[in-house]
Amino acid sequence: MNPFFFGPSARRVFGVYDVPADSTRDVGIVLCPPIGGEYLCAHPTYRLLARLLAASGYHVLRLDYYGTGDAYGEFEETHQAQWLADIELAITEIRDLARVSRIGLVGMRYGATLAAQVARRRDDVDCLVLWDAIVDGRTYLAEIGAGDDAGEAVVDVSGVGMCAQARRDIAGVTLATFAAPLPRTLVSTTAPASDGPSPLVERLAGQRIDVSVRQDVDVRAWLEGPLGRLALPVPTVQAVVTWLS
Amino acid sequence: MAVVKPPYREQVVTFGAAGGLVGIATLPVEPRADAPHLVLINPGIIHRVGASRLYVAVARALAASGVTTLRFDLSGIGDSERAAGAVSLSESVHADVAAAVDLMTTRYGAEGVAVGGLCSGAFDAFEYALRDPRVGAVAMIDMPGPFQHWTHVVHYVAPRLFSAECWRVPLKKLKRVWGAFAGAREADVPPAGEAGAPAIGVRSRRAREQMTAELDALLSRGVRLSFVFTGGLPELYNHEAQFRHVFPRAARHPLLTVDYLAACDHIFSKRTHRAEMIARMRTWVLAAAGAAARGRESPVPTATPEAGIGLRASTHRGATPGDDGAMTAGGL
């Protein structure tokens, strides 16, 4: 494991590179975390996922977007175009570090929504995991308590400041954000089966995207964990590793 | 557009046994020689960035004032390895913090060291300071401890007795009243060793008498103590004078400060709350630095209450627990 800062000096982001002991795989995996307070809760799960993927022979890079985690900057300075640019930067970095030519992207919550957008515009992404992706930005903003603050420049959201541009970006997310071309995709959802089929899966299948689905009520990694409780969604992590492998 | 360079740079550090501990050192561009180096300890299982990224913000704000900070992950938390072997939680934490303090003195030239943290991090900082004479200051935010007092119970219960919601649900009311009293009673019960799981975090509680003696010991050693309590844990702390009621002698000591930030929640989820906490931390650390400078000018460089962090730590540098690197921790 190699934690390090990377990127241009004016915009240093942070990553943790997990190196496989033995690998002939030509695929590097970039883990795209959730944003805001959900990032913090998801950290132990992403660490576990990175380790298991490395044990399966993958080069793995966990990313902290600019203004999150250990990266430089403040979250309130950032918005979607920059988060997307950070994922692109991480892809460039792992291609350089691991000398791989193919990429896999794993995203959780809004990180999944971002990963899908990056995957769509690149031709080197072979596989995509959308873990409880945000498919309705307005509902998401309401969930995290940023739904009624359209007029304010920066609002407090789950322990971070979120700027108006970021809220506008998020509000614009709908199912239509997930559009072909996309590589083979795993949709992992913790929504109960009684909710019916995932609208995202139906959307992707309708676009003739090679989509698999894992629907299982598991620990919600972006909600559980801090302040003394460690709850890892081990079955989902294992399922993601198995699917990627 | 001109790029404004931050007044700090950050380095990833790996240290401890087999380099298994991971941290970020925030280094000021213009270091202040008399300032202590600060080590921040995980709050619960949140990794080194801290709740609401508070530790990142504190480290960078202090760096702008010339202070070096290390925020790191204890064994088994964040990116640090779960150390081999099976030792108690307190021994594991002690070994990890000792390795962090070693790093600050050997690699970054610290002459004085402060330790601090939020919640369990505060508890760990307090415990560590008791055993390492290099520590000259301790910053504790919402430290779990025997702070309950009958005045605390009154403050906790009274508003609830008069709330409409409370009367609508009599059972809930009874539960809350009992819970408040039980909390006060528990504070008087000696801790049942490491096995006792406290209400906050996984650290064992200490008896009030024990903590009274520990406060006396630290203060007589010249250690500066900062206690900050938020309004986020009313079952722990709920009014300005609570600390003074529980620890009247220590509360009068000039090296000890107590702040009650009633409007803040436990994780400092609002920017204004973080800004207030950061400002208080900076003032406190710089006051310690100023005292260190004054202490240097003193003909007797010993641990008087006005002697600073730097002098104490430099006096004891080398007598370091964990110097041999023999850390065997079980992690969390």
XYZ file of C-alpha atoms in Angstrom:
577
model
C 0.000 0.000 0.000
C 1.366 3.354 -1.029
C -0.428 6.546 0.033
C 0.648 9.621 -1.901
C -0.298 13.024 -3.247
C -0.468 13.493 -6.975
C -1.689 15.913 -9.604
C -0.715 19.461 -10.499
C 0.819 21.548 -7.742
C -2.157 23.897 -7.673
C -4.566 21.033 -7.292
C -3.026 18.140 -5.386
C -5.306 15.187 -4.814
C -4.614 12.131 -2.727
C -4.591 8.446 -3.455
C -3.697 5.133 -1.927
C -2.164 2.680 -4.367
C -2.529 -0.980 -3.508
C -0.032 -3.059 -5.390
C -0.781 -6.725 -6.078
C 1.853 -9.173 -4.939
C 1.638 -10.994 -8.210
C -0.275 -9.837 -11.217
C -0.463 -10.463 -14.885
C -3.655 -8.447 -15.179
C -3.584 -5.506 -17.520
C -6.377 -3.741 -15.641
C -6.044 -1.030 -13.022
C -9.018 -0.305 -10.779
C -9.857 3.224 -9.643
C -12.144 3.485 -6.636
C -14.352 6.590 -6.753
C -15.679 7.407 -3.289
C -18.931 9.073 -2.359
C -18.827 12.798 -1.663
C -19.529 14.805 1.478
C -20.090 13.024 4.751
C -20.684 9.744 2.956
C -17.016 9.698 1.940
C -15.945 9.389 5.558
C -18.219 6.479 6.350
C -17.257 4.617 3.195
C -13.523 4.769 3.879
C -13.187 1.438 5.761
C -15.218 -0.341 3.098
C -13.087 1.057 0.296
C -9.951 0.036 2.122
C -11.238 -3.523 2.417
C -12.293 -3.559 -1.217
C -8.885 -2.294 -2.327
C -7.100 -4.977 -0.360
C -9.244 -7.786 -1.680
C -8.863 -6.543 -5.235
C -5.090 -6.325 -4.825
C -5.134 -9.862 -3.427
C -6.948 -10.851 -6.615
C -4.144 -9.426 -8.706
C -5.402 -5.928 -9.491
C -3.552 -2.661 -9.199
C -5.919 -0.426 -7.235
C -5.979 3.315 -6.667
C -8.298 4.813 -4.073
C -8.951 8.453 -4.814
C -9.690 11.420 -2.566
C -11.162 14.144 -4.775
C -9.757 17.640 -4.349
C -11.244 19.110 -1.171
C -12.026 15.713 0.362
C -10.139 13.419 2.707
C -6.411 14.048 2.637
C -6.418 15.957 -0.648
C -5.589 19.626 -0.692
C -8.354 22.204 -0.894
C -11.821 22.630 0.513
C -14.874 20.785 -0.678
C -16.840 24.002 -1.037
C -14.389 25.055 -3.776
C -15.318 22.105 -5.939
C -18.075 20.914 -8.234
C -18.819 18.122 -10.634
C -16.529 19.074 -13.510
C -13.617 18.996 -11.085
C -14.612 15.680 -9.524
C -14.762 14.185 -13.014
C -11.357 15.685 -13.797
C -9.967 14.124 -10.623
C -11.128 10.671 -11.709
C -9.494 11.227 -15.084
C -6.338 12.254 -13.272
C -6.447 9.088 -11.179
C -6.822 6.984 -14.316
C -3.770 8.640 -15.826
C -1.891 8.047 -12.592
C -2.644 4.352 -12.281
C -1.914 3.764 -15.948
C 1.467 5.338 -15.349
C 2.169 3.653 -12.010
C 1.012 0.162 -12.893
C 1.695 0.276 -16.623
C -1.761 -1.084 -17.358
C -3.703 -0.265 -20.478
C -7.224 -1.096 -19.306
C -9.216 0.459 -16.486
C -12.030 -0.578 -14.174
C -14.037 1.991 -12.238
C -15.857 1.304 -8.988
C -18.088 4.041 -7.644
C -20.305 4.263 -4.607
C -23.287 6.651 -4.344
C -22.368 9.902 -6.087
C -18.992 8.398 -6.865
C -20.858 5.860 -9.011
C -22.697 8.619 -10.819
C -19.374 10.262 -11.574
C -17.722 6.994 -12.591
C -20.480 6.308 -15.121
C -19.913 9.697 -16.741
C -16.170 9.146 -16.988
C -16.617 5.615 -18.340
C -18.921 6.930 -21.027
C -16.357 9.303 -22.465
C -13.311 7.028 -22.446
C -12.467 3.995 -24.513
C -10.069 2.352 -22.060
C -12.625 1.541 -19.342
C -13.470 -2.153 -19.466
C -15.730 -2.549 -16.470
C -17.845 -0.407 -14.203
C -19.374 -1.017 -10.773
C -22.250 1.231 -9.740
C -22.787 0.719 -6.012
C -26.043 2.314 -4.943
C -25.562 5.015 -7.553
C -27.389 8.309 -7.230
C -29.892 8.356 -10.079
C -32.064 11.237 -8.908
C -30.021 14.263 -7.889
C -32.877 16.233 -6.388
C -33.902 13.366 -4.138
C -30.282 12.938 -3.097
C -29.919 16.609 -2.218
C -33.033 16.388 -0.088
C -31.646 13.258 1.617
C -28.432 14.981 2.619
C -30.201 18.145 3.703
C -29.272 20.408 0.799
C -32.602 20.427 -0.959
C -33.964 23.762 0.185
C -30.934 26.012 0.009
C -30.937 26.990 -3.629
C -30.263 30.635 -2.828
C -27.209 30.231 -0.636
C -23.700 30.284 -2.058
C -22.406 27.548 0.229
C -24.465 25.313 2.504
C -23.458 22.899 5.227
C -24.067 19.345 4.110
C -23.082 16.412 6.301
C -19.952 18.041 7.615
C -18.791 19.797 4.450
C -19.628 23.000 2.668
C -21.229 22.514 -0.735
C -21.257 25.319 -3.286
C -24.201 26.340 -5.432
C -22.582 25.015 -8.612
C -22.133 21.595 -7.058
C -25.775 21.554 -5.976
C -26.893 22.535 -9.457
C -24.740 19.776 -10.925
C -26.196 17.201 -8.586
C -29.748 18.418 -9.126
C -29.273 17.759 -12.828
C -28.630 14.048 -12.352
C -31.385 11.730 -13.547
C -31.541 8.236 -14.968
C -30.716 9.831 -18.319
C -27.249 10.590 -16.951
C -26.524 6.881 -17.318
C -26.259 6.460 -21.039
C -24.456 4.331 -23.584
C -21.754 3.735 -24.446
C -20.821 2.049 -21.188
C -18.642 -1.017 -20.588
C -19.971 -4.129 -18.886
C -21.536 -2.929 -15.681
C -22.458 -4.308 -12.284
C -25.295 -2.538 -10.524
C -25.137 -3.301 -6.815
C -28.055 -2.066 -4.795
C -29.080 -2.375 -1.187
C -32.673 -1.533 -2.020
C -34.925 -4.374 -0.889
C -36.209 -6.676 -3.586
C -39.724 -5.699 -2.584
C -39.016 -2.288 -4.149
C -39.128 -4.031 -7.502
C -36.520 -4.064 -10.233
C -33.896 -1.375 -10.175
C -34.811 1.508 -12.518
C -31.105 1.874 -13.248
C -30.824 -1.740 -14.389
C -33.848 -1.323 -16.613
C -32.380 1.857 -18.017
C -29.011 0.254 -18.805
C -30.565 -2.911 -20.211
C -32.737 -0.746 -22.420
C -29.562 0.839 -23.788
C -28.185 -2.615 -24.629
C -25.453 -2.324 -22.029
C -24.088 -5.584 -20.634
C -25.443 -5.199 -17.121
C -25.424 -7.513 -14.111
C -27.274 -6.818 -10.917
C -26.695 -7.618 -7.290
C -29.653 -6.759 -5.155
C -29.186 -7.561 -1.501
C -30.033 -5.787 1.698
C -26.601 -5.210 3.211
C -24.897 -2.671 5.444
C -25.029 0.735 3.831
C -21.367 1.553 3.876
C -21.898 5.268 3.426
C -24.075 5.527 6.508
C -22.674 3.065 8.980
C -19.391 3.028 10.746
C -18.171 6.190 12.429
C -18.160 7.042 16.106
C -17.280 3.653 17.414
C -19.216 1.317 15.190
C -17.499 -0.627 12.451
C -19.930 -2.250 10.068
C -18.561 -3.447 6.769
C -20.720 -4.727 3.913
C -18.486 -7.737 3.445
C -20.898 -9.725 1.233
C -21.188 -6.825 -1.207
C -17.444 -6.233 -1.231
C -16.869 -9.910 -1.990
C -19.495 -9.836 -4.713
C -17.832 -6.856 -6.372
C -14.439 -8.560 -6.294
C -15.891 -11.770 -7.689
C -17.680 -9.958 -10.489
C -14.602 -7.979 -11.462
C -12.450 -11.090 -11.404
C -5.273 33.602 -12.580
C -2.470 33.628 -10.048
C -2.128 30.464 -8.006
C -1.988 31.105 -4.274
C 0.296 28.620 -2.589
C -0.914 27.322 0.769
C 1.220 28.266 3.792
C 1.986 24.609 4.395
C 3.016 21.426 2.660
C 1.921 17.949 3.540
C 3.874 14.722 3.613
C 2.675 11.169 3.837
C 4.554 9.392 6.612
C 4.747 5.729 7.496
C 6.242 4.805 10.811
C 5.940 2.509 13.809
C 6.704 -1.181 13.814
C 7.434 -2.301 10.258
C 6.192 1.060 9.033
C 2.640 -0.027 9.551
C 1.261 3.290 10.775
C 0.154 5.889 8.244
C -0.147 9.602 8.832
C -0.016 13.001 7.223
C 2.439 15.577 8.507
C 1.356 19.142 7.863
C 4.463 21.293 7.769
C 4.403 25.085 7.947
C 6.287 27.028 5.322
C 7.501 29.283 8.114
C 7.800 27.127 11.228
C 7.656 28.760 14.616
C 10.558 27.464 16.693
C 8.866 27.819 20.071
C 5.654 26.105 19.047
C 4.883 22.555 20.126
C 4.349 19.890 17.501
C 0.832 18.536 17.669
C -0.187 14.876 17.316
C -3.882 14.243 16.618
C -5.401 10.863 17.502
C -8.351 9.222 15.717
C -11.849 9.997 16.946
C -13.390 6.544 17.245
C -12.796 4.632 14.042
C -12.832 7.694 11.813
C -9.578 7.845 9.918
C -6.980 10.575 10.220
C -9.001 13.307 8.497
C -11.262 13.514 11.552
C -14.990 14.014 11.864
C -16.165 16.540 9.296
C -12.507 16.779 8.241
C -11.822 18.726 11.410
C -8.284 17.385 11.839
C -7.335 18.431 8.312
C -8.630 21.922 8.939
C -6.938 22.202 12.336
C -3.602 21.009 10.972
C -3.641 23.443 8.079
C -4.783 26.378 10.173
C -2.046 25.707 12.720
C 0.533 25.395 9.962
C -0.405 28.877 8.845
C 0.674 29.950 12.335
C 3.930 28.024 12.182
C 2.859 24.822 13.961
C 3.640 21.318 12.688
C 0.912 18.696 13.081
C 0.776 14.961 12.569
C -2.630 13.359 12.119
C -2.320 9.598 11.892
C -4.219 6.345 12.077
C -3.894 4.081 15.083
C -3.291 0.393 14.387
C -6.251 -1.145 12.606
C -7.912 2.185 11.804
C -7.887 3.952 8.455
C -4.855 2.892 6.464
C -2.688 1.681 9.321
C -1.937 -1.978 9.620
C -3.446 -4.089 12.309
C -0.340 -4.907 14.309
C 0.592 -8.480 15.025
C 0.232 -9.902 18.485
C -2.390 -9.571 21.141
C -2.078 -6.747 23.620
C -4.698 -4.652 25.321
C -6.270 -1.760 23.496
C -4.642 0.756 25.821
C -1.169 -0.726 25.271
C -1.677 -0.760 21.533
C -2.784 2.872 21.508
C 0.081 3.872 23.766
C 2.652 2.221 21.508
C 1.180 3.903 18.439
C 1.097 7.380 19.966
C 4.631 6.889 21.296
C 5.762 6.077 17.771
C 4.075 9.258 16.528
C 5.750 11.359 19.204
C 9.084 9.725 18.366
C 8.549 10.670 14.744
C 7.874 14.279 15.640
C 11.026 14.533 17.708
C 13.391 12.597 15.471
C 12.262 13.505 11.978
C 10.711 16.921 12.525
C 12.841 18.160 15.387
C 10.075 18.779 17.874
C 11.276 20.208 21.136
C 7.807 20.195 22.571
C 4.888 17.927 21.859
C 1.172 18.340 22.330
C -1.308 15.500 21.856
C -4.992 15.830 21.279
C -8.156 14.519 19.782
C -11.901 14.336 19.717
C -13.953 11.825 21.703
C -11.909 8.636 22.112
C -8.968 10.563 20.655
C -9.209 12.920 23.620
C -9.329 10.007 26.003
C -6.272 8.446 24.357
C -4.380 11.734 24.443
C -5.057 12.166 28.154
C -4.026 8.588 28.915
C -0.872 8.924 26.860
C 0.203 12.161 28.481
C 0.104 10.514 31.881
C 2.865 8.139 30.814
C 5.131 10.214 28.585
C 6.958 13.164 30.163
C 7.746 14.570 26.732
C 4.125 15.659 26.376
C 3.725 19.243 27.485
C 0.136 19.904 26.455
C -3.058 17.964 25.862
C -6.097 19.152 23.885
C -9.259 17.172 24.585
C -12.546 17.685 22.783
C -15.618 15.897 24.153
C -13.486 13.526 26.164
C -15.549 10.732 27.704
C -15.012 10.813 31.452
C -16.577 11.163 34.861
C -17.989 14.617 34.298
C -21.512 13.911 35.503
C -22.615 15.806 38.575
C -25.949 16.422 40.210
C -26.053 19.831 38.555
C -25.571 18.071 35.235
C -28.540 15.843 35.984
C -30.658 18.880 36.766
C -29.600 20.550 33.539
C -30.282 17.372 31.614
C -33.611 16.451 33.141
C -35.250 19.825 33.695
C -35.690 20.855 30.060
C -37.050 17.422 29.272
C -39.571 17.424 32.102
C -41.051 20.583 30.657
C -41.082 19.445 27.051
C -44.470 18.556 25.600
C -42.991 15.626 23.739
C -41.697 14.177 26.967
C -45.116 14.210 28.604
C -46.779 12.773 25.557
C -44.603 9.713 25.944
C -44.395 8.970 29.672
C -42.325 5.852 29.174
C -39.729 7.751 27.232
C -39.683 10.365 29.972
C -39.024 7.771 32.629
C -36.304 6.216 30.530
C -34.597 9.564 30.039
C -34.789 10.498 33.696
C -33.429 7.141 34.701
C -30.759 7.336 32.041
C -29.550 10.672 33.365
C -29.376 9.433 36.917
C -27.744 6.201 35.830
C -25.104 8.227 34.013
C -24.319 10.167 37.159
C -24.144 6.991 39.200
C -21.909 5.285 36.691
C -19.386 8.087 36.911
C -18.804 7.223 40.531
C -18.193 3.562 39.847
C -14.575 2.535 39.350
C -13.905 1.185 35.852
C -14.024 -2.572 35.524
C -10.805 -2.845 33.581
C -10.536 -2.874 29.827
C -13.538 -5.126 29.460
C -16.015 -2.444 30.454
C -17.583 -0.913 27.374
C -18.477 2.724 27.978
C -21.382 4.534 26.436
C -19.059 6.595 24.265
C -16.508 4.814 22.147
C -14.780 1.695 23.339
C -12.619 3.214 26.044
C -13.073 2.316 29.684
C -14.341 4.994 31.990
C -12.343 6.174 34.942
C -13.521 6.987 38.430
C -13.728 10.634 39.410
C -11.180 10.147 42.188
C -8.750 8.584 39.746
C -9.102 11.402 37.285
C -8.722 13.989 40.026
C -5.373 12.481 40.906
C -4.369 12.274 37.242
C -5.232 15.912 36.628
C -3.181 16.871 39.662
C -0.264 14.816 38.385
C -0.307 16.367 34.933
C -0.718 19.910 36.185
C 2.052 19.532 38.735
C 4.236 18.344 35.869
C 3.508 21.625 34.092
C 1.345 20.092 31.381
C -1.140 22.454 29.786
C -4.627 20.981 29.541
C -7.440 22.148 27.315
C -10.892 20.619 27.708
C -13.509 21.538 25.143
C -17.042 20.220 25.412
C -19.739 20.610 22.809
C -23.477 20.705 23.183
C -23.639 17.529 21.121
C -23.381 15.097 24.020
C -25.697 16.431 26.735
C -25.575 13.105 28.514
C -21.852 13.779 29.012
C -21.726 17.506 29.493
C -24.457 20.111 29.405
C -23.546 23.345 31.127
C -20.705 25.781 31.431
C -19.727 25.142 35.041
C -19.908 21.359 35.003
C -16.166 20.735 34.955
C -15.667 23.151 37.827
C -18.279 21.331 39.863
C -16.612 17.967 39.335
C -12.956 18.993 39.490
C -12.891 22.238 41.481
C -9.170 22.228 42.280
C -7.986 21.478 38.767
C -10.427 23.972 37.294
C -8.710 26.769 39.184
C -5.258 25.861 37.879
C -3.811 28.412 35.448
C -2.595 25.701 33.065
C -6.081 24.267 32.574
C -8.746 25.742 30.331
C -12.318 24.591 29.840
C -14.576 25.707 27.019
C -18.188 24.771 26.530
C -19.370 25.230 22.958
C -23.081 24.738 23.499
C -24.062 25.455 19.908
C -21.646 22.947 18.390
C -22.502 19.322 17.759
C -20.132 16.471 18.517
C -18.795 16.175 14.973
C -18.622 19.910 14.208
C -20.847 19.445 11.209
C -21.185 23.170 10.445
C -18.450 25.356 9.025
C -18.986 28.003 11.681
C -18.524 25.412 14.412
C -15.312 24.131 12.866
C -14.033 27.665 12.492
C -14.704 28.351 16.154
C -12.949 25.173 17.243
C -9.974 25.886 15.005
C -9.648 29.429 16.343
C -9.685 28.186 19.928
C -7.129 25.490 19.146
C -4.831 27.999 17.486
C -5.083 30.417 20.386
C -4.349 27.641 22.849
C -1.359 26.245 20.967
C 0.136 29.671 20.409
C -0.330 30.526 24.072
C 1.653 27.404 24.873
C 4.298 28.492 22.396
C 4.483 31.897 24.010
C 4.874 30.316 27.418
C 7.669 28.145 26.047
C 9.490 31.199 24.801
C 9.084 32.938 28.134
C 10.268 29.792 29.860
C 13.452 29.790 27.807
C 14.273 33.226 29.066
C 13.796 32.028 32.629
C 16.995 31.205 34.555
C 15.330 28.030 35.881
C 14.198 25.929 32.956
C 11.986 23.554 34.867
C 8.359 22.630 34.943
C 6.812 25.577 36.674
C 3.237 26.244 35.634
C 4.504 28.950 33.298
C 7.220 26.786 31.791
C 6.307 25.786 28.334
C 5.922 22.708 26.333
C 9.244 22.987 24.602
C 11.336 23.013 27.736
C 9.638 20.086 29.318
C 9.863 17.939 26.284
C 13.420 18.778 25.432
C 14.407 18.025 28.993
C 13.036 14.534 28.674
C 13.849 13.782 25.093
C 15.298 10.318 24.720
C 13.463 8.697 27.596
C 10.979 7.398 25.136
C 8.526 4.576 25.480
C 8.548 2.720 22.223
C 12.044 3.789 21.238
C 12.979 0.207 20.558
C 10.182 -0.080 18.074
C 8.871 -3.158 19.843
C 5.227 -2.508 19.194
C 2.904 -5.436 19.483
C -0.615 -4.243 19.128
C -3.814 -6.020 18.480
C -5.529 -3.189 16.684
C -9.126 -2.255 17.125
